[in-house]
PDB file of C-alpha atoms and ligand atoms in Angstrom:
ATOM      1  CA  UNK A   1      -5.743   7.176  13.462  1.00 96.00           C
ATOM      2  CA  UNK A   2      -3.261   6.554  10.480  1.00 98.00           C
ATOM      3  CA  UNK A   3      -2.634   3.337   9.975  1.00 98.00           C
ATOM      4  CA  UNK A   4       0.748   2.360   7.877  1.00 98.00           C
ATOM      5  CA  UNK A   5       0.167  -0.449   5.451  1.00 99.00           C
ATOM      6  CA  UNK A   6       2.272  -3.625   5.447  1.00 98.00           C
ATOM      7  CA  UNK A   7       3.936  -4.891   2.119  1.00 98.00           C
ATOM      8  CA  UNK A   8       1.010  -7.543   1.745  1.00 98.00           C
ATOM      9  CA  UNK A   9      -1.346  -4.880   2.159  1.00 99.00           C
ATOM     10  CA  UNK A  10      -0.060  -2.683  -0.553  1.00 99.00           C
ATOM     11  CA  UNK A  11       0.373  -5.662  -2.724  1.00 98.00           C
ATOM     12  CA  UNK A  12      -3.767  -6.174  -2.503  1.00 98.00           C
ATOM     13  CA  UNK A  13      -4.323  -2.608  -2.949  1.00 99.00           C
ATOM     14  CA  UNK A  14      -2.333  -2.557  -5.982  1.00 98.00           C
ATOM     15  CA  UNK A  15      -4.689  -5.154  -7.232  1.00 98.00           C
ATOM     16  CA  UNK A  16      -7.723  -2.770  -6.468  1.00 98.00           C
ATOM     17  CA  UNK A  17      -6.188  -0.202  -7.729  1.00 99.00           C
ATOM     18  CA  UNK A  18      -5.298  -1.235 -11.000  1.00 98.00           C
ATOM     19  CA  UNK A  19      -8.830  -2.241 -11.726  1.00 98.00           C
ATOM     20  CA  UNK A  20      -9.701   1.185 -11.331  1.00 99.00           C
ATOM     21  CA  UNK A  21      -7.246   2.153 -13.576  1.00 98.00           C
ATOM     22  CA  UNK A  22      -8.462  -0.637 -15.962  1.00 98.00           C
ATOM     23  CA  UNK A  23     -12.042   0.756 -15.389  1.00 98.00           C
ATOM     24  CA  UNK A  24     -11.300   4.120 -16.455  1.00 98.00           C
ATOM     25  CA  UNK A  25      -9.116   3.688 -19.187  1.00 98.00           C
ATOM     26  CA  UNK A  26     -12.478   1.727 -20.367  1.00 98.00           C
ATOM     27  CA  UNK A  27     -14.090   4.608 -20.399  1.00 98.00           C
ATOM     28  CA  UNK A  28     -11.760   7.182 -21.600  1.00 98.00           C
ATOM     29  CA  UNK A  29     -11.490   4.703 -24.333  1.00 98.00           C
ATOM     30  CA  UNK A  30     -15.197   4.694 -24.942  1.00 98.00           C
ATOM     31  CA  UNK A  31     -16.885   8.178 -23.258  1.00 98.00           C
ATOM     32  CA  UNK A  32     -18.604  10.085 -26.462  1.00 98.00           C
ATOM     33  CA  UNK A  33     -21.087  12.818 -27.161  1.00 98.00           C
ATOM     34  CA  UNK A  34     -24.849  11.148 -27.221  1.00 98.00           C
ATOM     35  CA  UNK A  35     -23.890   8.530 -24.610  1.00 98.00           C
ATOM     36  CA  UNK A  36     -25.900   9.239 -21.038  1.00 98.00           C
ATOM     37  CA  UNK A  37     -23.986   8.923 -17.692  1.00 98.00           C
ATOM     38  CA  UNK A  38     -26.275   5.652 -17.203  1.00 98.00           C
ATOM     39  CA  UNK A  39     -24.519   3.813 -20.040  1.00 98.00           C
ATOM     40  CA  UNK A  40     -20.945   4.708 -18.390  1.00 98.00           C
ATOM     41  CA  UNK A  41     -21.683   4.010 -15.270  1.00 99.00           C
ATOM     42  CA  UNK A  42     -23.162   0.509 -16.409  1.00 98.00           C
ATOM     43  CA  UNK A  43     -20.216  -0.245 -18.209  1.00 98.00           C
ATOM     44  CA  UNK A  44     -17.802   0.342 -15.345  1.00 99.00           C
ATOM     45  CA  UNK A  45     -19.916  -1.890 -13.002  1.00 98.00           C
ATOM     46  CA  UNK A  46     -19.931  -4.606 -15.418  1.00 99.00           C
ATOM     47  CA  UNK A  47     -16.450  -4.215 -15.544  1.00 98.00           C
ATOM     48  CA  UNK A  48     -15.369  -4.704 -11.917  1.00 98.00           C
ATOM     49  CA  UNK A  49     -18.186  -7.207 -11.472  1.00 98.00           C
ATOM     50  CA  UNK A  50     -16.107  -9.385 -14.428  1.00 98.00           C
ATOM     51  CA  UNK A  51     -13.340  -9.282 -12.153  1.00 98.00           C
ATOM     52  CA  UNK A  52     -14.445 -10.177  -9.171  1.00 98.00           C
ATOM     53  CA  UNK A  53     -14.645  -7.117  -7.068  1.00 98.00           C
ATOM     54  CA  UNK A  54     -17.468  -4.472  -6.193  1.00 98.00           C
ATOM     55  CA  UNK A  55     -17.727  -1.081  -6.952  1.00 98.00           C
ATOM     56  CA  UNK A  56     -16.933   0.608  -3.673  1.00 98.00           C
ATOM     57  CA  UNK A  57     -19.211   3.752  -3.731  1.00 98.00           C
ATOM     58  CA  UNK A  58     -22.355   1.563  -4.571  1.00 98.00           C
ATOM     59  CA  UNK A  59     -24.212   2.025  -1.062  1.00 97.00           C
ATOM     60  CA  UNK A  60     -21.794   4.294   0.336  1.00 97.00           C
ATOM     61  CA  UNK A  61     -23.750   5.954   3.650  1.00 92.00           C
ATOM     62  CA  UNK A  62     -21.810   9.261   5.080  1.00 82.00           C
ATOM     63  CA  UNK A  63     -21.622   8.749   8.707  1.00 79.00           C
ATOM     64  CA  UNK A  64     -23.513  11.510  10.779  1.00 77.00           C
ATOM     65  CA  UNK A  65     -25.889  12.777   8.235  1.00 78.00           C
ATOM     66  CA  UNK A  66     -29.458  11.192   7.852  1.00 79.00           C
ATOM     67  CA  UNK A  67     -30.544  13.588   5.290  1.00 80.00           C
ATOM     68  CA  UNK A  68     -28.340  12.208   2.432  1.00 82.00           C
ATOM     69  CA  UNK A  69     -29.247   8.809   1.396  1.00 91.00           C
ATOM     70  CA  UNK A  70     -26.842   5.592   0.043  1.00 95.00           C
ATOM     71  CA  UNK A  71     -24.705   6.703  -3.085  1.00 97.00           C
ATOM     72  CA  UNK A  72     -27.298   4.307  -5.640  1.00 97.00           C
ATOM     73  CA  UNK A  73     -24.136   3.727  -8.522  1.00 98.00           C
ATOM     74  CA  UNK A  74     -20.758   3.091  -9.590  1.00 98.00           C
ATOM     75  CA  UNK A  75     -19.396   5.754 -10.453  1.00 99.00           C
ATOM     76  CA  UNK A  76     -19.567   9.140 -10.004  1.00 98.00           C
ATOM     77  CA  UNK A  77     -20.299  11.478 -13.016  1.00 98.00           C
ATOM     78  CA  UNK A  78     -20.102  15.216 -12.993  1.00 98.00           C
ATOM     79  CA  UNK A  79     -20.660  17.573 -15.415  1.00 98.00           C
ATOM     80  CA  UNK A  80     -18.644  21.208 -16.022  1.00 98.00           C
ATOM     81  CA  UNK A  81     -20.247  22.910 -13.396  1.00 98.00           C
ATOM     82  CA  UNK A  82     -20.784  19.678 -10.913  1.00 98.00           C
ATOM     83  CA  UNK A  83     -17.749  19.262  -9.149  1.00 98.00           C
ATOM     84  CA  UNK A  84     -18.344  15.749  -7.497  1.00 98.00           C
ATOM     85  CA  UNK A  85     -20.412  13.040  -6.718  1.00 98.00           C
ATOM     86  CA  UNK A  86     -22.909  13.543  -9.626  1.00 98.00           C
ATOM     87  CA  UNK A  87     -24.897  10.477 -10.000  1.00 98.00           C
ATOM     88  CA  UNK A  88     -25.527   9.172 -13.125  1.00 98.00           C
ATOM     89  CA  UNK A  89     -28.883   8.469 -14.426  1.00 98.00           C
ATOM     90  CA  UNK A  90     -30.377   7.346 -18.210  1.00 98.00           C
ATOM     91  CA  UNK A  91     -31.616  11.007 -18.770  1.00 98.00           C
ATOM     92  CA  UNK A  92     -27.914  12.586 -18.396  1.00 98.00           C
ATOM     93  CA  UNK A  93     -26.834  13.023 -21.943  1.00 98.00           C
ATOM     94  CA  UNK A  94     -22.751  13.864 -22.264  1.00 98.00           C
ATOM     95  CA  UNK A  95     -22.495  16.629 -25.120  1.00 98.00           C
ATOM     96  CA  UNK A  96     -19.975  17.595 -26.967  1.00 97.00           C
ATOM     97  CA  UNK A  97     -18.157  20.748 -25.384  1.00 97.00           C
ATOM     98  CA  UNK A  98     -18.723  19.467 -21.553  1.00 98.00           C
ATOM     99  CA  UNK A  99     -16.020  18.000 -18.832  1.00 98.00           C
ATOM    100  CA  UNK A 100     -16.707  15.227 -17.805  1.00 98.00           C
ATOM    101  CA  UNK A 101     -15.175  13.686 -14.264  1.00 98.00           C
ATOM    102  CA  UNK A 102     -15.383  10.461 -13.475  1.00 99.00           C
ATOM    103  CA  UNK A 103     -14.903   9.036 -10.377  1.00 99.00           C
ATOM    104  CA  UNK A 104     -14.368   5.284  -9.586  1.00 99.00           C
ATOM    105  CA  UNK A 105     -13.835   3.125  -6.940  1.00 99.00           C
ATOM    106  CA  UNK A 106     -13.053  -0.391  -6.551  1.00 98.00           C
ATOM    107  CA  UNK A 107     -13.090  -2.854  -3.400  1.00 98.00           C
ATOM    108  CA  UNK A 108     -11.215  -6.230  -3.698  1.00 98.00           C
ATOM    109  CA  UNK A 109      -9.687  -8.613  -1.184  1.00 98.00           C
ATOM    110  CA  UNK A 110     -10.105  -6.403   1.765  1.00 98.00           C
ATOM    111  CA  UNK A 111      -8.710  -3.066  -0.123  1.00 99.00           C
ATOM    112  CA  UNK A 112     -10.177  -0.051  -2.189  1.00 98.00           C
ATOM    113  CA  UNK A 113      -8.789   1.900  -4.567  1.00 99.00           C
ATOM    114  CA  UNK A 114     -10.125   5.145  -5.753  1.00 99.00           C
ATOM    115  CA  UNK A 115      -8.913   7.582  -8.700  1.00 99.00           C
ATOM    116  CA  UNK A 116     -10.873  10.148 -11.023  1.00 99.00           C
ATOM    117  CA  UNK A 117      -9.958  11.714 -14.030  1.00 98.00           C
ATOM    118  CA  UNK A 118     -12.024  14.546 -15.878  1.00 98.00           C
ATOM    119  CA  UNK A 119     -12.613  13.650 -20.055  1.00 98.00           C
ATOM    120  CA  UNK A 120     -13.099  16.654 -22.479  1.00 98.00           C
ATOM    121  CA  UNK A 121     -15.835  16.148 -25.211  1.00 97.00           C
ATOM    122  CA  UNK A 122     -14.419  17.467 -28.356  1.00 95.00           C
ATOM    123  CA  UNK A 123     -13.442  21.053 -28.869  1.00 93.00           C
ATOM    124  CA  UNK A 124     -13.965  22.634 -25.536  1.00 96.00           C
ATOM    125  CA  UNK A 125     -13.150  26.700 -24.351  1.00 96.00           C
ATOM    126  CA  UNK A 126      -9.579  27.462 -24.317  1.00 97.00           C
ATOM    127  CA  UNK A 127      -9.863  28.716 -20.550  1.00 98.00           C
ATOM    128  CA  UNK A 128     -11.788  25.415 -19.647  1.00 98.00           C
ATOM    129  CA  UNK A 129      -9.046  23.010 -21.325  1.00 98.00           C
ATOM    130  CA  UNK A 130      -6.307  24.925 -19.197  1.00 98.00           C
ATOM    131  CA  UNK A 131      -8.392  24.349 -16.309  1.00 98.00           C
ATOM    132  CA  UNK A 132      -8.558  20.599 -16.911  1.00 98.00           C
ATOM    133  CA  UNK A 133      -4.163  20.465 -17.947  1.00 98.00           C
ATOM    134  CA  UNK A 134      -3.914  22.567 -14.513  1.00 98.00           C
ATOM    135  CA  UNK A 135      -5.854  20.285 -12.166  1.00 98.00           C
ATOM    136  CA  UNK A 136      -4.029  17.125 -13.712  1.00 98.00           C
ATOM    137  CA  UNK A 137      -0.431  18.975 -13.444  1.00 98.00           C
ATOM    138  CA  UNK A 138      -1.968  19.860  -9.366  1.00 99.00           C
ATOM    139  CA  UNK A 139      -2.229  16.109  -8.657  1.00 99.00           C
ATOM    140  CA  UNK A 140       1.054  15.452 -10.010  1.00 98.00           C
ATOM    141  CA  UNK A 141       2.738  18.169  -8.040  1.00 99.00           C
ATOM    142  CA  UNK A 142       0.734  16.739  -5.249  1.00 99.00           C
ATOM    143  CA  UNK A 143       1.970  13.444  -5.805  1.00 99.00           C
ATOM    144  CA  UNK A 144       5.417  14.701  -5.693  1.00 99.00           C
ATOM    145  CA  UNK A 145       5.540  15.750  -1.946  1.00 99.00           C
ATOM    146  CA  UNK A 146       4.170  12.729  -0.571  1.00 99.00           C
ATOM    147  CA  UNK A 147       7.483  11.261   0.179  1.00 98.00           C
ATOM    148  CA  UNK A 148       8.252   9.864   3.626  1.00 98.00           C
ATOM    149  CA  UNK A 149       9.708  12.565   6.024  1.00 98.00           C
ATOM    150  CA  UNK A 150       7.618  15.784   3.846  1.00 99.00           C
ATOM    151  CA  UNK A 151       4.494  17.484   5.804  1.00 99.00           C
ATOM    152  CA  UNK A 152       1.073  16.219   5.119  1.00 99.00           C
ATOM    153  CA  UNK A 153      -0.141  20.241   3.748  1.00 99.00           C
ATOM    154  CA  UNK A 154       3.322  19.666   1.736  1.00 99.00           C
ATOM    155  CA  UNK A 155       0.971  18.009  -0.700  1.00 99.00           C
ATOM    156  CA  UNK A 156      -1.747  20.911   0.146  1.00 99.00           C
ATOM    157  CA  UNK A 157       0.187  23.930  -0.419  1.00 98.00           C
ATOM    158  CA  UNK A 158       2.025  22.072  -3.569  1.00 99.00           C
ATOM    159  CA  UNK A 159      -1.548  21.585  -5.473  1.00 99.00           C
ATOM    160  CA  UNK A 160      -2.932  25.121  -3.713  1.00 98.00           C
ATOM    161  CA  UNK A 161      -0.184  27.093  -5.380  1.00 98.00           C
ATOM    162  CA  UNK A 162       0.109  25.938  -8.212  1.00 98.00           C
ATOM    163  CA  UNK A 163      -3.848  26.584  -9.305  1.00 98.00           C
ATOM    164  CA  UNK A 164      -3.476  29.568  -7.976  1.00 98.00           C
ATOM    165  CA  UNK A 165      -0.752  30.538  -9.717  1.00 98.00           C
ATOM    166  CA  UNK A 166      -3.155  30.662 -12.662  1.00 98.00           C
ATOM    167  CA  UNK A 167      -6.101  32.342 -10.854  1.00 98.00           C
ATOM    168  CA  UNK A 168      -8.009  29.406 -11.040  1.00 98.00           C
ATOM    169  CA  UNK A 169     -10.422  28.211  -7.518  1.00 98.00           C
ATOM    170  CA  UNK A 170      -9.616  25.697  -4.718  1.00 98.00           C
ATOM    171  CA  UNK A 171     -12.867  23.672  -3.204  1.00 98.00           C
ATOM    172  CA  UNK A 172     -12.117  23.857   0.105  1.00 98.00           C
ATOM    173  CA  UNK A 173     -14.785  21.591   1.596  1.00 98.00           C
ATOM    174  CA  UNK A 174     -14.175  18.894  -0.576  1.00 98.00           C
ATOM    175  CA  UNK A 175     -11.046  16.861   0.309  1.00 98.00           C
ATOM    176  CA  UNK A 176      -8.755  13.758  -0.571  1.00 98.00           C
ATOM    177  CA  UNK A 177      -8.286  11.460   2.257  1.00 98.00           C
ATOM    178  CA  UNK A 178      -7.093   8.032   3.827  1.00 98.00           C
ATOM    179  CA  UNK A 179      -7.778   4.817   2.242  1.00 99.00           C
ATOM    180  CA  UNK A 180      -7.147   1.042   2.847  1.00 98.00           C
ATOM    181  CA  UNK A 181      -9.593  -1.348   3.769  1.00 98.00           C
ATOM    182  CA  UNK A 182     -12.040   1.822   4.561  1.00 98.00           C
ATOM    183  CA  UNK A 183     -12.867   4.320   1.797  1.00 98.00           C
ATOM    184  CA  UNK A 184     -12.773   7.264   3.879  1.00 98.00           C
ATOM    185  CA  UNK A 185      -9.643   6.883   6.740  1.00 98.00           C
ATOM    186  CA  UNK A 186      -7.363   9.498   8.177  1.00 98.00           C
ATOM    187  CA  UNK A 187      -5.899  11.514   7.402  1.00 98.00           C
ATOM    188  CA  UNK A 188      -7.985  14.003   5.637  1.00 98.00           C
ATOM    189  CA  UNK A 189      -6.031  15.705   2.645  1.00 99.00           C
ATOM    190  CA  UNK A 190      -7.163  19.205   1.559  1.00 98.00           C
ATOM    191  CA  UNK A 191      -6.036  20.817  -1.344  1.00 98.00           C
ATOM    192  CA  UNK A 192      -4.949  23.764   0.494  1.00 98.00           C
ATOM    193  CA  UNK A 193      -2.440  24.340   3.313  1.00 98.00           C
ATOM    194  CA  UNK A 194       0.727  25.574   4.962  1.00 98.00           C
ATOM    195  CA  UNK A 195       3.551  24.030   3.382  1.00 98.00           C
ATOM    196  CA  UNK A 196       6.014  21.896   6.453  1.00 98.00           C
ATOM    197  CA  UNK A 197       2.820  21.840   8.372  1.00 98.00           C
ATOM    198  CA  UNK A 198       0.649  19.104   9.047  1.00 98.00           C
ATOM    199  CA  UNK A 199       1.781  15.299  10.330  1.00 98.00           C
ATOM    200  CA  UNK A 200       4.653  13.929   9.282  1.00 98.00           C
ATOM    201  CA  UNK A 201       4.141  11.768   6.211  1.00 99.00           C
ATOM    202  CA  UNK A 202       5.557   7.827   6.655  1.00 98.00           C
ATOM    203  CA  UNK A 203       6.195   4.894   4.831  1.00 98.00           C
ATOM    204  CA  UNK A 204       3.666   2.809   3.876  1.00 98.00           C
ATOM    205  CA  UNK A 205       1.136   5.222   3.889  1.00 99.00           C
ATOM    206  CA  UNK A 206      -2.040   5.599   1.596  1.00 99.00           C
ATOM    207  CA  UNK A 207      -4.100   8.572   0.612  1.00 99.00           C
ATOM    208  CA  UNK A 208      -6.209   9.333  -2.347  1.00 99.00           C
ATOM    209  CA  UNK A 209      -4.783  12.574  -3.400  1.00 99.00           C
ATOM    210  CA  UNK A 210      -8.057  14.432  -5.435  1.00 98.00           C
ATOM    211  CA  UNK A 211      -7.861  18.522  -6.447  1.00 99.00           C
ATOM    212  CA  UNK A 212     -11.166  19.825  -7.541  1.00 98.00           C
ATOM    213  CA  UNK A 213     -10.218  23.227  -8.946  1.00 98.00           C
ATOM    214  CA  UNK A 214     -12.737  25.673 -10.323  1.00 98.00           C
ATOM    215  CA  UNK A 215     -12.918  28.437 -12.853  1.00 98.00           C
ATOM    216  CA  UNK A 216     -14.112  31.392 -11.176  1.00 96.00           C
ATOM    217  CA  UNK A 217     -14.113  32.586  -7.505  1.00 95.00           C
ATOM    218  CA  UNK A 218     -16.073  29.491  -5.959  1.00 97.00           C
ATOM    219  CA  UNK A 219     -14.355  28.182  -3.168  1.00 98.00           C
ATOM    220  CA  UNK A 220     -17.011  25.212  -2.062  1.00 98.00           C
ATOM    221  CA  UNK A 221     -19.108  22.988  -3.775  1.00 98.00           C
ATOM    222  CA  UNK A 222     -22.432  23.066  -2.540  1.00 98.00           C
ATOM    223  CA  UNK A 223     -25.660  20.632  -2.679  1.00 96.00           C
ATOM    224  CA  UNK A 224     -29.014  20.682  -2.107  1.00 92.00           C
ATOM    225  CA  UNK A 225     -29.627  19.262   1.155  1.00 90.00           C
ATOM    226  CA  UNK A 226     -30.851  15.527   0.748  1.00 88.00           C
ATOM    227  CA  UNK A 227     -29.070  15.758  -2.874  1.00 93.00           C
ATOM    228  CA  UNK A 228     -25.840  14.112  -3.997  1.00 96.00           C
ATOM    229  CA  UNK A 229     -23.911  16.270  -6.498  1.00 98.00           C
ATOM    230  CA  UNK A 230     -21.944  19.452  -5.276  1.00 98.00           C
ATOM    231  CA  UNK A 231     -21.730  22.119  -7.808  1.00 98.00           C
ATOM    232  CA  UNK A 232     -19.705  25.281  -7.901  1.00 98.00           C
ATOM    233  CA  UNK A 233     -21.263  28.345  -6.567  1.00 98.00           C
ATOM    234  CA  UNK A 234     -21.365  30.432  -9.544  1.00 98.00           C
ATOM    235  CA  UNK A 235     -21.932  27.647 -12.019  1.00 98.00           C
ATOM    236  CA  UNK A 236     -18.349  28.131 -13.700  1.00 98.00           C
ATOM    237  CA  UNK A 237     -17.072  24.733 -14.557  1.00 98.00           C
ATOM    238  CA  UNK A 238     -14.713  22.519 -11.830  1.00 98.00           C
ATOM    239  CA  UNK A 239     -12.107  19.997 -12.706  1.00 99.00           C
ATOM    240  CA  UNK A 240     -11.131  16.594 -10.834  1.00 99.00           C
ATOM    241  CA  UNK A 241      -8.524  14.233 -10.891  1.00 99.00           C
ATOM    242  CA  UNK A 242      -7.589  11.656  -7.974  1.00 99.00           C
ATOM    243  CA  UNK A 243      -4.853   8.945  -7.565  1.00 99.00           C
ATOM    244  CA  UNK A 244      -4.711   6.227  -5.007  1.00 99.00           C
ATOM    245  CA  UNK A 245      -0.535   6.213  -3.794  1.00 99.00           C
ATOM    246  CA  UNK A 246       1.441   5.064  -1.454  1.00 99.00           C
ATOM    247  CA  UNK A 247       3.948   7.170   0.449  1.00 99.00           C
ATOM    248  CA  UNK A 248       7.245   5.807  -0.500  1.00 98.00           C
ATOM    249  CA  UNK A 249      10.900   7.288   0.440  1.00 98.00           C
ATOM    250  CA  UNK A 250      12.139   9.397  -2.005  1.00 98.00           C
ATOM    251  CA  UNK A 251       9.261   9.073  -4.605  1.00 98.00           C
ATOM    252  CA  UNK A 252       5.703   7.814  -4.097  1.00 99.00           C
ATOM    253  CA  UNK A 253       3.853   4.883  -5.136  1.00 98.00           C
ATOM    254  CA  UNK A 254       0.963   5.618  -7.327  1.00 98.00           C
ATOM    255  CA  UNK A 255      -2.009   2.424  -7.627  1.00 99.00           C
ATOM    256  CA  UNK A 256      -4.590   4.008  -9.839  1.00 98.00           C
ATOM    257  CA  UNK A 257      -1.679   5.099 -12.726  1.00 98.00           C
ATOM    258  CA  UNK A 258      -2.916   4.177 -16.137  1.00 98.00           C
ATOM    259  CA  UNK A 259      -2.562   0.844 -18.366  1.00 98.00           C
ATOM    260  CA  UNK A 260      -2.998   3.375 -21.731  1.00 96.00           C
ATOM    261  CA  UNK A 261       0.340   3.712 -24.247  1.00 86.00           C
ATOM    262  CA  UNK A 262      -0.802   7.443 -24.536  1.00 71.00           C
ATOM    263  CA  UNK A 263      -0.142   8.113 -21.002  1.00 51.00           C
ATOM    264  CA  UNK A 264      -1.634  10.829 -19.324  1.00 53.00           C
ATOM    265  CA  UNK A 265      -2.014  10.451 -15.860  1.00 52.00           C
TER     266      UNK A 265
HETATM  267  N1  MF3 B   1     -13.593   9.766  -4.540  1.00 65.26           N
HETATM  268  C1  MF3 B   1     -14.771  10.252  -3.868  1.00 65.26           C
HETATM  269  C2  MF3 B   1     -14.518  10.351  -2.397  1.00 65.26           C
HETATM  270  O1  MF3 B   1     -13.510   9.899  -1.970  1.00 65.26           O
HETATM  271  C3  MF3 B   1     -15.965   9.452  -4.204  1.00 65.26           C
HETATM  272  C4  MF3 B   1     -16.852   9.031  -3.111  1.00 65.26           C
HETATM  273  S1  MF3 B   1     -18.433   8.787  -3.706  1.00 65.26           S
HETATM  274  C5  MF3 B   1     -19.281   8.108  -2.452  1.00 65.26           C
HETATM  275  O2  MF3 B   1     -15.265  10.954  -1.653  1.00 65.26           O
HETATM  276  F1  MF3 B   1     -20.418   7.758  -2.874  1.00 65.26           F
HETATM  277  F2  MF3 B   1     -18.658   7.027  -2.045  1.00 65.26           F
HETATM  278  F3  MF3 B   1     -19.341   8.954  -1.480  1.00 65.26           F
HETATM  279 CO1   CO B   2     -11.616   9.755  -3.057  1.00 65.26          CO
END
């Protein structure tokens, strides 16, 4: 079931999601080579903690499979080749050279937010740097059909084509999704699709929008079974970026944007 938020429910999840946004421009702000995933993930939970809300993946248990056991941080931190859900740990050193993705989530007065961004360390591989400017530019473009009255695979096919259009992978069994005062609600929002197909977006409306595009021919992210982080199938390296918004007439609300003068996403 999709539930359409009222004005007082946006209003709280504009609160939640500007903490992530605070929480993550933290840690663009401070992310460097020599620092482990531990000491980011630290910081970020410190940082909604100060503000009187919990980090929303912390104890996170998947419904119908015992095998994977509750997400143990704040954030999640994955490396080039990890795609999502990499947990971060005190042996996990960030180099320079590596993407880094970083997803966050915050739950305050009733609401989440959720939003990822991937950070490049230094001088990185041409091809790799496109693939990062590429998966940003797909959540825009995603971002862009979620107007009331579009198709929910509107978004899809908007973020599908356009990484295609540079050769580049879609995960296909990773997708964005629902979210109020669940993590995880309906709708589920792949990043591939049939463009006017799918329900009808409405007002009032909230979905974390989240591409996870790949170099290479990898089209799922796999893990090992009782294991957290999903990595590409050929070990190329996978980008990630992921906006809370709500669907607006016209043009769509996004929560998660950043507080940063250098604005990015
Ligand atoms: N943004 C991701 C998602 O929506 C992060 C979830 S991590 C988890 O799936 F631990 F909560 F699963
Ligand atoms: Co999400």
């Amino acid at each position: 079931m999709i539930t359409i938020k009222s004005e007082r429910e946006i209003e709280l999840m504009r609160e939640s999601g500007a903490l992530v946004a605070k929480a993550l421009d933290l840690l663009e702000m401070e992310i460097r080579p020599g620092m482990t995933t531990k000491e980011l993930d630290t910081m970020a939970e410190e940082f909604i903690r100060d503000h009187h809300a919990v980090p929303s993946f912390l104890n996170y248990a998947p419904k119908g499979d015992p095998d994977v056991t509750p997400y143990p941080a704040t954030l999640c931190v994955s490396i080039n080749e990890e795609v999502v859900h990499g947990v971060p740990t005190a042996k996990r050193v960030i180099r320079e050279g590596d993407i880094v993705s970083v997803d966050c989530g915050v739950y305050k007065g009733g609401y989440h937010g959720d939003a990822a961004r991937t950070f490049v360390l230094g001088v990185i591989d041409e091809q790799v740097q496109l693939l990062v400017d590429v998966t940003r530019e797909c959540l825009d473009r995603g971002i862009a059909m979620a107007v009331e009255g579009n198709r929910l695979h509107d978004i899809s096919s908007a973020i599908e084509d356009y990484a295609r259009s540079f050769r580049f992978s879609v995960i296909e069994n990773m997708v964005g999704h629902g979210i109020g005062s669940e993590l995880h609600e309906d709708p589920a929002v792949p990043n591939y699709g049939r463009k006017h197909t799918g329900v009808k977006l409405r007002a009032g409306m909230t979905l974390a929008i989240e591409p996870m595009i790949a170099l290479g021919r990898s089209r799922r992210a796999i893990s090992r079974r009782g294991g957290w982080v999903a990595v590409t199938e050929d070990g190329k390296p996978s980008a990630h970026f992921e906006h809370t918004i709500v669907v607006r007439p016209g043009k769509a609300e996004i929560l998660t944007g950043t507080f940063l003068e250098r604005k990015r996403t």
